[in-house]
XYZ file of C-alpha atoms in Angstrom:
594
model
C 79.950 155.773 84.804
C 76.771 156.050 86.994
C 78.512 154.600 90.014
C 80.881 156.669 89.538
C 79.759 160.179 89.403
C 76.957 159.262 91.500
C 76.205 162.340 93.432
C 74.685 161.045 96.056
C 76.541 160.765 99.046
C 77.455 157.228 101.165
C 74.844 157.530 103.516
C 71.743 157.792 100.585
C 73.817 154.797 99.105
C 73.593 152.679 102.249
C 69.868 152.926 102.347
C 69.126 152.236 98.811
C 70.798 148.822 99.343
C 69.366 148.480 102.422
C 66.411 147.378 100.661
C 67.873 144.730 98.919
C 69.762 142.444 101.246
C 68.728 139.476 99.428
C 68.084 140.404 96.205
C 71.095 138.782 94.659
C 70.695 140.197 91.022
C 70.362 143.811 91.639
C 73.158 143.387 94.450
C 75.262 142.380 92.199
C 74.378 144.709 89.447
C 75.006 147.617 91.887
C 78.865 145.659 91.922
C 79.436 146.210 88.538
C 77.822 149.782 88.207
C 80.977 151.665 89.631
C 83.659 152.060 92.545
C 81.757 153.470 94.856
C 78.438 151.164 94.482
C 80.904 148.487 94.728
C 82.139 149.515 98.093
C 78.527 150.064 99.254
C 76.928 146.952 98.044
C 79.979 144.010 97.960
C 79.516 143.954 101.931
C 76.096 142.967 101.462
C 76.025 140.511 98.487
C 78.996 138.716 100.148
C 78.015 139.158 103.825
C 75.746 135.663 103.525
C 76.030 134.814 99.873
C 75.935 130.466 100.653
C 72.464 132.044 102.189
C 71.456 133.616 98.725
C 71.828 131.012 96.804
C 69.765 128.590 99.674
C 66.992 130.815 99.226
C 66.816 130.828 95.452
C 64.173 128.948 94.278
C 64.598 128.212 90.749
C 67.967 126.279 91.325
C 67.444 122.328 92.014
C 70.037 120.739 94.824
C 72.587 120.199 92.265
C 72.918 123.347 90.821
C 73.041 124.803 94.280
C 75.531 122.369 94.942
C 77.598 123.747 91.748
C 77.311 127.023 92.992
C 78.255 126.140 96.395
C 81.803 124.962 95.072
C 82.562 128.188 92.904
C 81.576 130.104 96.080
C 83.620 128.361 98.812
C 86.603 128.486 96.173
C 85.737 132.073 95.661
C 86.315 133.065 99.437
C 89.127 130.553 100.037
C 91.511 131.980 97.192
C 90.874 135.200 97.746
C 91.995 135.572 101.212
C 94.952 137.614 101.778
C 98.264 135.483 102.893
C 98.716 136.763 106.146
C 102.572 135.277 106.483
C 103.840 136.652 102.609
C 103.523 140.371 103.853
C 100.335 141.363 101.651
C 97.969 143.626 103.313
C 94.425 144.787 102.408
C 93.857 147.773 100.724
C 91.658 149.954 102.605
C 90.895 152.687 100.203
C 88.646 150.271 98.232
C 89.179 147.376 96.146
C 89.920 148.033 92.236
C 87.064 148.266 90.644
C 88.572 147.131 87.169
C 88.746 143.524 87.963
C 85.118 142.178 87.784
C 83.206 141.107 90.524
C 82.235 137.346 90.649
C 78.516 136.932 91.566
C 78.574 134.507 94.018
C 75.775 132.597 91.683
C 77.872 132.204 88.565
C 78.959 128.807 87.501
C 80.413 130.120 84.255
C 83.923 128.217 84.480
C 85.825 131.581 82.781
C 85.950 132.463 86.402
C 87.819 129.703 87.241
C 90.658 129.569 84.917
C 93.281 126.784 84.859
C 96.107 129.351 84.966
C 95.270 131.079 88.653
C 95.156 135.013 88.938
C 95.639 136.569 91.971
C 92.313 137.993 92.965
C 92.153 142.072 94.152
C 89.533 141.886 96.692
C 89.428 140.111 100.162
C 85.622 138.729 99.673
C 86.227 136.334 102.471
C 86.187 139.545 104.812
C 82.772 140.191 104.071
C 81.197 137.146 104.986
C 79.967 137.759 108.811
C 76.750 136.157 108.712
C 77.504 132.117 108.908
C 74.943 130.816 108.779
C 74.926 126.585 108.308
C 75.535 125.655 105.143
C 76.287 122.086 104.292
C 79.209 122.042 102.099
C 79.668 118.378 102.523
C 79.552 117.260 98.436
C 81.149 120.983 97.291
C 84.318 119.564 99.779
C 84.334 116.473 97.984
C 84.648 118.514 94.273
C 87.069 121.055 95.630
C 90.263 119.806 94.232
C 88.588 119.834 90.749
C 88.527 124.071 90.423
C 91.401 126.502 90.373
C 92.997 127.093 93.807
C 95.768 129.022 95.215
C 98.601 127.362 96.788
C 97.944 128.287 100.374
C 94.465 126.479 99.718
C 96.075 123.667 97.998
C 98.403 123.013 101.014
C 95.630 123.584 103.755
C 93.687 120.657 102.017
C 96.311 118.335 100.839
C 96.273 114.733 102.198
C 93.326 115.538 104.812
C 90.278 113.019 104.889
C 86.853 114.929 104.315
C 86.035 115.142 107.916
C 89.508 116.648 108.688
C 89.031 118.673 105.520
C 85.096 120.114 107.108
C 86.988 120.919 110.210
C 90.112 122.495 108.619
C 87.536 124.894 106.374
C 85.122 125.564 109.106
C 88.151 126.809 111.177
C 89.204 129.046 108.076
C 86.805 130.763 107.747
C 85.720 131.674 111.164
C 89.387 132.350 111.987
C 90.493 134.496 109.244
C 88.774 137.638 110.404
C 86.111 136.945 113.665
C 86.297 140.515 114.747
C 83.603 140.838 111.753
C 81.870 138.309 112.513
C 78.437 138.411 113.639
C 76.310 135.596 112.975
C 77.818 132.057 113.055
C 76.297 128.778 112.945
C 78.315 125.351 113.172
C 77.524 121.703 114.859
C 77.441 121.350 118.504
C 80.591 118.556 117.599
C 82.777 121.889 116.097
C 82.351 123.598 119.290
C 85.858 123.479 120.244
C 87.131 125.827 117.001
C 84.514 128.556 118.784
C 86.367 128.325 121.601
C 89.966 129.004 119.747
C 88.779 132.373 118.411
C 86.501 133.169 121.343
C 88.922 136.450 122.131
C 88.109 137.589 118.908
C 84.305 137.171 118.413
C 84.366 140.924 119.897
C 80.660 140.984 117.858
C 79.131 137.882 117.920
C 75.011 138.599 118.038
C 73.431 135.022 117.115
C 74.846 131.863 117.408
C 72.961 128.987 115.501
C 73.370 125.325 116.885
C 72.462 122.238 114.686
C 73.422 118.349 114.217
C 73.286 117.972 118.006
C 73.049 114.255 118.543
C 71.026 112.957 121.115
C 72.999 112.602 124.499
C 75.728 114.848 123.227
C 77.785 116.802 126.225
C 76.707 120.352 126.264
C 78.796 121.214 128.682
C 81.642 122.758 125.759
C 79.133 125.244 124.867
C 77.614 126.335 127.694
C 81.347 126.840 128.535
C 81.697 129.187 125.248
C 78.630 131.129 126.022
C 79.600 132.028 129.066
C 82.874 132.719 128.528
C 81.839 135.000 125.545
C 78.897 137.031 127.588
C 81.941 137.308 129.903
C 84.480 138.704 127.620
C 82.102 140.642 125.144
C 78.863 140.484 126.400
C 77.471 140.864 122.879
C 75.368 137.370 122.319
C 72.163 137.979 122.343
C 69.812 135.416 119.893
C 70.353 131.592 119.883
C 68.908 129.305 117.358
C 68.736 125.251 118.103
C 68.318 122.509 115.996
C 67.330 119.069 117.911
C 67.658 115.927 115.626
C 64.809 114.034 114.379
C 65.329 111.486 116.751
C 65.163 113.363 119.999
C 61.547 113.365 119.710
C 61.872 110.266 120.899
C 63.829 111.115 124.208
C 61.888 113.948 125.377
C 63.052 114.024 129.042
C 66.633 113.566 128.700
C 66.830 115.753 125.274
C 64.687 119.062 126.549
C 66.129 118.926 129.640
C 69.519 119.226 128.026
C 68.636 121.666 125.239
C 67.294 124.157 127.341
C 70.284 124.942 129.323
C 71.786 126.305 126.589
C 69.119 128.903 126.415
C 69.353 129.417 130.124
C 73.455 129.665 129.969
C 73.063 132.955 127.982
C 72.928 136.300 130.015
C 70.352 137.745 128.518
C 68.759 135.946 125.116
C 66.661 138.587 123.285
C 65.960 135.913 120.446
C 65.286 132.054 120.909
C 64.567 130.692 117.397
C 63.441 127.270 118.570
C 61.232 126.101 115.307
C 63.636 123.244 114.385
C 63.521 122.020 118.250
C 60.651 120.441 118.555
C 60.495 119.479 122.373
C 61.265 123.332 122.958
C 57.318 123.414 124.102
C 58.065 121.272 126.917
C 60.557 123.380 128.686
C 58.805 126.786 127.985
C 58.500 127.999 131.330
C 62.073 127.144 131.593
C 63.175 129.952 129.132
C 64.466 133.345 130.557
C 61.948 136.226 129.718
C 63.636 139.412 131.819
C 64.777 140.628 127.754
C 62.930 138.337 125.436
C 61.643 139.579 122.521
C 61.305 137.023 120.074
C 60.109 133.742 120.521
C 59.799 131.116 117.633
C 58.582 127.559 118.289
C 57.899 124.654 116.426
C 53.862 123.857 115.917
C 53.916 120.251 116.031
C 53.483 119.964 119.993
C 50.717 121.541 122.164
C 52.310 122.936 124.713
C 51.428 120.639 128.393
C 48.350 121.279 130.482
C 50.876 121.995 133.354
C 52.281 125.080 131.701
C 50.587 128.118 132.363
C 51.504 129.629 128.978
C 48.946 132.542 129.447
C 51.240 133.330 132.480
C 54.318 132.728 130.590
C 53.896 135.501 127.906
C 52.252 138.153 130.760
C 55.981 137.735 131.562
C 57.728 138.825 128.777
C 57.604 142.614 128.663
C 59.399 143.161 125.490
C 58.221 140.611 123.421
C 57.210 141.779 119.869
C 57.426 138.247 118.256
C 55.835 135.274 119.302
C 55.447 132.013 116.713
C 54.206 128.942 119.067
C 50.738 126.354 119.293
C 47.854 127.245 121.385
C 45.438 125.208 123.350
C 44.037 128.025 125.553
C 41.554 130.698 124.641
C 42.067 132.781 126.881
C 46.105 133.022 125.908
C 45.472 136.883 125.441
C 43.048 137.690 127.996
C 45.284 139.044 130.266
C 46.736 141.592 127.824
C 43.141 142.646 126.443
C 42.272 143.265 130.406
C 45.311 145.906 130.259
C 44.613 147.403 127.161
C 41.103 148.212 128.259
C 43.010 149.316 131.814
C 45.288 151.614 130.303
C 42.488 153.351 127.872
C 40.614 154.502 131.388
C 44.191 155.747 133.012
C 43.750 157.692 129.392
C 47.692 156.754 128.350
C 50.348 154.214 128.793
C 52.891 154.952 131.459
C 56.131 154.993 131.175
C 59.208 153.928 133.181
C 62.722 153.892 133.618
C 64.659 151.379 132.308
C 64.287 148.361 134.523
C 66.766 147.501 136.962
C 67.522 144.097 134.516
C 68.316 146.236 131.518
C 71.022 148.264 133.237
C 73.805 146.282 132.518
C 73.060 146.898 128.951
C 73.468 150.545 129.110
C 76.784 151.929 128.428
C 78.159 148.233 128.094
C 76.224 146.457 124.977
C 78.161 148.178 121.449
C 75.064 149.023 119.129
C 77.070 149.602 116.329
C 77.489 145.482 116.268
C 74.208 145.360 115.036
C 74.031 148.136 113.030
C 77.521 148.593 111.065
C 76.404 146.051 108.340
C 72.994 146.327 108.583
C 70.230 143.589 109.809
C 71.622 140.578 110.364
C 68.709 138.631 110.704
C 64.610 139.026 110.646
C 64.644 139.095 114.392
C 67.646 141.067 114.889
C 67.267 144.009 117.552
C 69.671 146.771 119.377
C 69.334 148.517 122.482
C 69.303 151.958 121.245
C 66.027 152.538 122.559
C 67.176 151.843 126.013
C 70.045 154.663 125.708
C 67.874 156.654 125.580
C 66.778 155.795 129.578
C 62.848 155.392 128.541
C 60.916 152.586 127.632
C 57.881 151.579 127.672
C 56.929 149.854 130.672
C 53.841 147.208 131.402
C 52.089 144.784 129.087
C 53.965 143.782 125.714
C 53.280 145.524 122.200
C 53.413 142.196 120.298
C 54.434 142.836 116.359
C 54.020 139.788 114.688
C 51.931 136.497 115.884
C 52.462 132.954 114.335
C 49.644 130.788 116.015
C 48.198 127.280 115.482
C 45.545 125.487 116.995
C 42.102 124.207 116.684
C 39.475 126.462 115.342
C 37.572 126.628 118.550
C 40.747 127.739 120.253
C 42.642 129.532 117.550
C 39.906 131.754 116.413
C 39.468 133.439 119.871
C 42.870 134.046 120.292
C 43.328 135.344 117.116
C 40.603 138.047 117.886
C 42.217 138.542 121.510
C 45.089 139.610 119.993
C 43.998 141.926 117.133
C 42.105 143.523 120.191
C 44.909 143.530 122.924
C 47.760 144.854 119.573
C 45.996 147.418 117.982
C 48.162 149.881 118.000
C 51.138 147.771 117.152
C 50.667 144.381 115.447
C 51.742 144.007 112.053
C 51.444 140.670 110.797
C 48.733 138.059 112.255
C 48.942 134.289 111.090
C 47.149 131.697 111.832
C 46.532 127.917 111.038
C 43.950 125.876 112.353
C 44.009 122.528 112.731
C 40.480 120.744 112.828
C 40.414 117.247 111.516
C 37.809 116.350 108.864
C 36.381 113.306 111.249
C 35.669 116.650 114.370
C 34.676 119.618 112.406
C 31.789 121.304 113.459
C 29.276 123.202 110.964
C 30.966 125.395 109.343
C 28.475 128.213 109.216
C 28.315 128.105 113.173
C 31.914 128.849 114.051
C 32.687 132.006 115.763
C 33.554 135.042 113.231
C 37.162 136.195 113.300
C 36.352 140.109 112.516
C 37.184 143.325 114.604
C 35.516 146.843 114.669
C 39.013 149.084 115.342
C 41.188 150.433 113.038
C 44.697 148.344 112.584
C 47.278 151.503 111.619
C 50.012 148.703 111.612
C 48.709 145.473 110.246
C 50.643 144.703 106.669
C 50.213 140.901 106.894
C 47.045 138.305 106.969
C 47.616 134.972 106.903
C 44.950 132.410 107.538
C 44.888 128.710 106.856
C 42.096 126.153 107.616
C 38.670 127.121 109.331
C 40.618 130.540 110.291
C 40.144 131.713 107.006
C 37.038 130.650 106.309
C 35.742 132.518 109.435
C 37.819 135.844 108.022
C 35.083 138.501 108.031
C 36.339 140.483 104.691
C 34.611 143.423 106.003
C 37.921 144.141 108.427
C 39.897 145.019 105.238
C 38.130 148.638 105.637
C 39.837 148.891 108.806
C 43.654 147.797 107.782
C 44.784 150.727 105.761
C 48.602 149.680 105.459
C 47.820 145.798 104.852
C 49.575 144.694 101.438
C 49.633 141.338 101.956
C 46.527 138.972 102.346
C 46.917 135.250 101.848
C 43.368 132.959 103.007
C 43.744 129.192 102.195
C 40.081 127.540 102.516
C 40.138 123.837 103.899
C 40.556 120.931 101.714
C 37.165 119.435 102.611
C 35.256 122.158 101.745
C 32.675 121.980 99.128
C 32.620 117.801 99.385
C 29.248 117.757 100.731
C 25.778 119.115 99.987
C 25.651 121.101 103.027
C 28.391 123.248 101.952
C 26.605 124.853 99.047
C 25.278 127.552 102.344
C 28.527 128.515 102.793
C 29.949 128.910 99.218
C 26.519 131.184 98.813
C 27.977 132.992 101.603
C 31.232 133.169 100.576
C 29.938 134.454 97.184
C 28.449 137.358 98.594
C 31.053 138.667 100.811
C 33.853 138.402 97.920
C 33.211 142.057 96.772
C 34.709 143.494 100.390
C 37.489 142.001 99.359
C 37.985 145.259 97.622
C 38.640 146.932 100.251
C 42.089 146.035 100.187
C 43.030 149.022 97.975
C 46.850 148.937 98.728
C 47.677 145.447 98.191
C 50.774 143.876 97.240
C 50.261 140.142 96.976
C 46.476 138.368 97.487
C 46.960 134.607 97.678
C 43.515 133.044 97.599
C 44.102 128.993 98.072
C 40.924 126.681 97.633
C 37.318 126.776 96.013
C 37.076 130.455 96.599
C 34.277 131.803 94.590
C 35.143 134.345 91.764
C 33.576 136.347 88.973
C 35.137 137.488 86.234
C 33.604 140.855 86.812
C 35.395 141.135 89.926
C 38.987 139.977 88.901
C 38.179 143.482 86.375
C 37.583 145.463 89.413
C 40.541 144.443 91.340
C 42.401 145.668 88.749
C 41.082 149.082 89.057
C 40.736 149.353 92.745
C 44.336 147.909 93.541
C 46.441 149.542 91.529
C 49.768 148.280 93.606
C 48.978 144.608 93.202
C 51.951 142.660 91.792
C 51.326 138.974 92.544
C 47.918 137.271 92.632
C 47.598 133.498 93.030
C 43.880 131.855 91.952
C 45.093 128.885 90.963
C 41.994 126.566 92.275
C 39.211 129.371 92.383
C 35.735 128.739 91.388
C 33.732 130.825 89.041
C 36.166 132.978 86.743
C 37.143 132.577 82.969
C 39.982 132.793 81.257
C 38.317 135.873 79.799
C 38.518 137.519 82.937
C 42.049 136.738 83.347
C 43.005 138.510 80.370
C 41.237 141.269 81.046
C 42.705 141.790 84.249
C 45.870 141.210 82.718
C 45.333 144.171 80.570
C 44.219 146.136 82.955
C 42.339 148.766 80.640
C 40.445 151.549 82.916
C 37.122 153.096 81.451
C 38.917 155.637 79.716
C 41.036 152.680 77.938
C 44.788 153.153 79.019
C 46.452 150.364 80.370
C 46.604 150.145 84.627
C 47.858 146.523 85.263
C 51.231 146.096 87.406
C 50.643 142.370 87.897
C 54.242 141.082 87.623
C 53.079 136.963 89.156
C 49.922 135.526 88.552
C 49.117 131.733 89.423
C 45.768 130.527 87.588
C 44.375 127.159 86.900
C 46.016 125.515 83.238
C 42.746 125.033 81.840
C 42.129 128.715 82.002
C 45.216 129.450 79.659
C 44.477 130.918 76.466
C 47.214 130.995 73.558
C 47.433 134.182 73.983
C 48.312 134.309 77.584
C 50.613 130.931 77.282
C 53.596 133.649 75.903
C 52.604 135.971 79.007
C 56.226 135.788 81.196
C 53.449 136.868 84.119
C 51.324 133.747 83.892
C 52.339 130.261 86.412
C 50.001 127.231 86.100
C 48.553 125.449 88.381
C 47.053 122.029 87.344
């Protein structure tokens, strides 16, 4: 009834669900609200659904697995036979037949007698990404199918069978399709439907043995910038092996990258060797850059140069073993404060091809496709901004000595635009220096953007909490203290320290989540005044804090303000098991930590 007197109209609709593209419950309670929630949200619940249930973490590998089977049966019966003159009903599916969450494993769904299903779910799924349905293929004769599936799969072996479904479902409607991910060895079914991948924004590569040809998809990429000139983010996945052929296997790799016209997005964290080739990478329109943090990057890369390169990069996830990685774009901060502005220019001459050629709407018609996913709207409009990169987001790892410069480098050089900073340091236990002489990570200008801290290691022990004052929008703030800490006698210095500064932690009046990992000293006094002073916190993790009670757990539980009403929001909180009371053991809220 509410869906379907709803007065509010599409548009309103569309960005209510755009706020839950992967919450898979209330997606698919918006399905069975109504016809027109059903329209709205079925494109989204079913756009990646193998991806939902991936990401759901209280399912082990064999319920996934389960779920996996229903799903792939789910989009394989319902498609539409093409050659027995049915057609798709455009005005909307019928909203009386139920809507199958692609999570259910309930087997009423499946009954032995088939029914012919109303709505063409296998349509909807444009983002595909790799899934390995290898054990679901080996079940599938055991659920309900329709006969067209029955003969598609009938006396195949498995690997025919992977090939047979792969090709299915990339070739039953690849106008749609926008995100695809498959083996480098399936690379000739992309180049069947090439004519008709008129959308195509990422492609994801993975199982790509070492000394593999690459030559069939650097013939596909091409091909496809030359037909539809829409591919624009590339994600590669090296084998564990190829870390043992770096020359031959980097070498390789990397002219993928370097076959596309202009990548936007290389997603390189599952390739580890991708460090070794960075200069190699094409940086005229990059704007996100993930790598893996396993390998420093080579002393003859110049990767302070490197990034001075890339104009429009907003993302940038990689290891650091220079201090001075930032320098250059703290020097034109400071440069552009005494020309009193940043300047502006026209588009530059290696972004015109994309105006008036690259379709937005591919990235925006079923909204993001990805975390890193970007259009070229804002170069329509003929004006961008023109000089030293606004990063967004930085992912860094290093050691301490290194990291923590950087770190402050780039809180200095981003002020106006960085939104999440991360950082992991990597000092050994048999190296570290004393920890109360390490340089400070703090900063004395406010951060309007900055929503996400993240510090592991020696980073977040050198956290000054006093920068919370000057991060107004942060609402999420996760410090994990190293494991060593506290094993000697000369540490008792620093937890004094720490002790002291906990208070500013209070600061942080708008927070979301505050994940505190390690010996961090608390008070149960203070766990009663975070309560009051963050009124929007919903998940708090002290699982191995010092210095609290399980008194003061309750209490903040409770949440009661001085005039005795009840505040608390807290809908997660991790604390040690030996600070459980019987009380709080029937608390839905409380997670244990032994």
């Amino acid at each position: 009834m509410l869906g379907a007197k709803l007065p509010l109209p599409d548009e309103c609709v569309d960005l209510v669900i755009a706020y839950l593209p992967e919450d898979r419950q209330a997606l698919h309670g918006l399905v069975l609200a109504g016809r027109k929630l059903f329209q709205r949200a079925v494109p989204v619940l079913y756009r990646s659904p193998f991806a939902l249930i991936d990401a759901h973490h209280g399912w082990n590998d064999h319920e996934k697995e389960k779920r996996y089977l229903i799903l792939l049966a789910l989009l394989l019966n319902s498609r539409i036979n093409r050659t027995s003159g049915d057609c798709h009903c455009d005005n909307g599916p019928d909203t009386r037949v139920r809507s199958i969450n692609p999570s259910t494993t309930t087997s009423t769904y499946f009954p032995q007698v088939h029914t012919p299903y109303t709505v063409d779910y296998l349509r909807f799924y444009t983002h595909q990404f790799p899934v390995n349905l290898w054990r679901p293929l080996t079940n599938l004769r055991s659920v309900s199918l329709t006969p067209l599936v029955v003969s598609e799969i009938t006396g195949k072996t498995l690997a025919e069978l992977q090939t047979e479904i792969a090709h299915s479902l990339i070739d039953y409607h690849p106008r749609d399709i926008r995100v695809l991910g498959q083996p480098i060895a399936r690379t000739p079914i992309l180049l069947q439907s090439i004519q008709h991948l008129h959308n195509l924004v990422r492609l994801e590569l993975s199982e790509i043995a070492f000394g593999c040809k690459v030559e069939p998809i650097l013939e596909f990429i091409r091909v496809h910038d030359a037909m539809h000139n829409t591919l624009r983010e590339i994600k590669i996945k090296s084998p564990e092996e190829a870390t043992l052929h770096y020359e031959p296997t980097h070498t390789q790799l990397v002219r993928i990258v370097q076959a596309m016209r202009n990548p936007q997005v290389v997603d390189a964290r599952h390739w580890r060797e991708a460090i070794m080739v960075l200069d190699q990478i094409p940086v005229d329109c990059l704007k996100t850059l993930l790598l893996g943090l396993a390998e420093m990057p080579p002393n003859q890369i110049a990767t302070s140069e490197f990034l001075a390169q890339c104009v429009f990069l907003e993302n940038v996830r990689m290891p650091v073993r220079d201090s001075q990685l930032f320098q250059w774009a703290v020097k034109a901060r400071r440069k552009t404060a005494l020309e009193g502005g940043p300047r502006h220019s026209m588009v530059p001459y290696y972004a015109a091809p994309f105006v008036g050629t690259t379709p937005s709407m591919a990235y925006l018609t079923s909204g993001p496709l990805s975390p890193w996913a970007h259009s070229y709207t804002d170069w329509l409009t003929g004006e961008e901004h023109f000089g030293p990169a606004r990063l967004k987001s930085v992912e860094l790892c290093g050691e301490d000595r290194v990291l923590i410069p950087v770190l402050k480098d780039a809180a200095d050089a981003f002020r106006d635009s960085l939104e999440q900073i991360k950082g992991i340091s990597l000092t050994l236990l048999m190296s570290r220096v004393t920890v109360n002489i390490m340089n400070t990570l703090s900063w004395s200008w406010p951060m309007e953007q900055l929503s996400v801290i993240d510090l592991e290691g020696e980073a977040a022990l050198a956290f000054d909490l006093a920068v919370l004052q000057f991060c107004p929008r942060l609402t999420t703030l996760r410090l994990s203290l190293p494991p060593y800490l506290f094993s000697t006698s000369e540490d008792d210095k620093v937890l004094q320290g720490l002790t002291a500064c906990m208070p500013q932690i209070l600061l942080a009046r708008r927070l979301l989540e505050l994940e505190l990992y390690g010996k961090w000293p608390l008070s149960d006094a203070l766990l009663v005044e975070m309560g009051r002073t963050m009124p929007r916190l919903r998940r708090l993790y002290i699982g191995y804090c010092l210095g609290y009670t399980r008194e003061g757990v309750q209490a903040l539980l409770d949440g009661i303000d001085e005039n005795g009403h009840g505040t608390s929001r807290l809908e997660w909180v991790a604390v040690s098991r030996w600070m459980v009371s019987p009380r709080m053991s029937n608390d839905s809220r409380i997670r244990y930590e032994t």
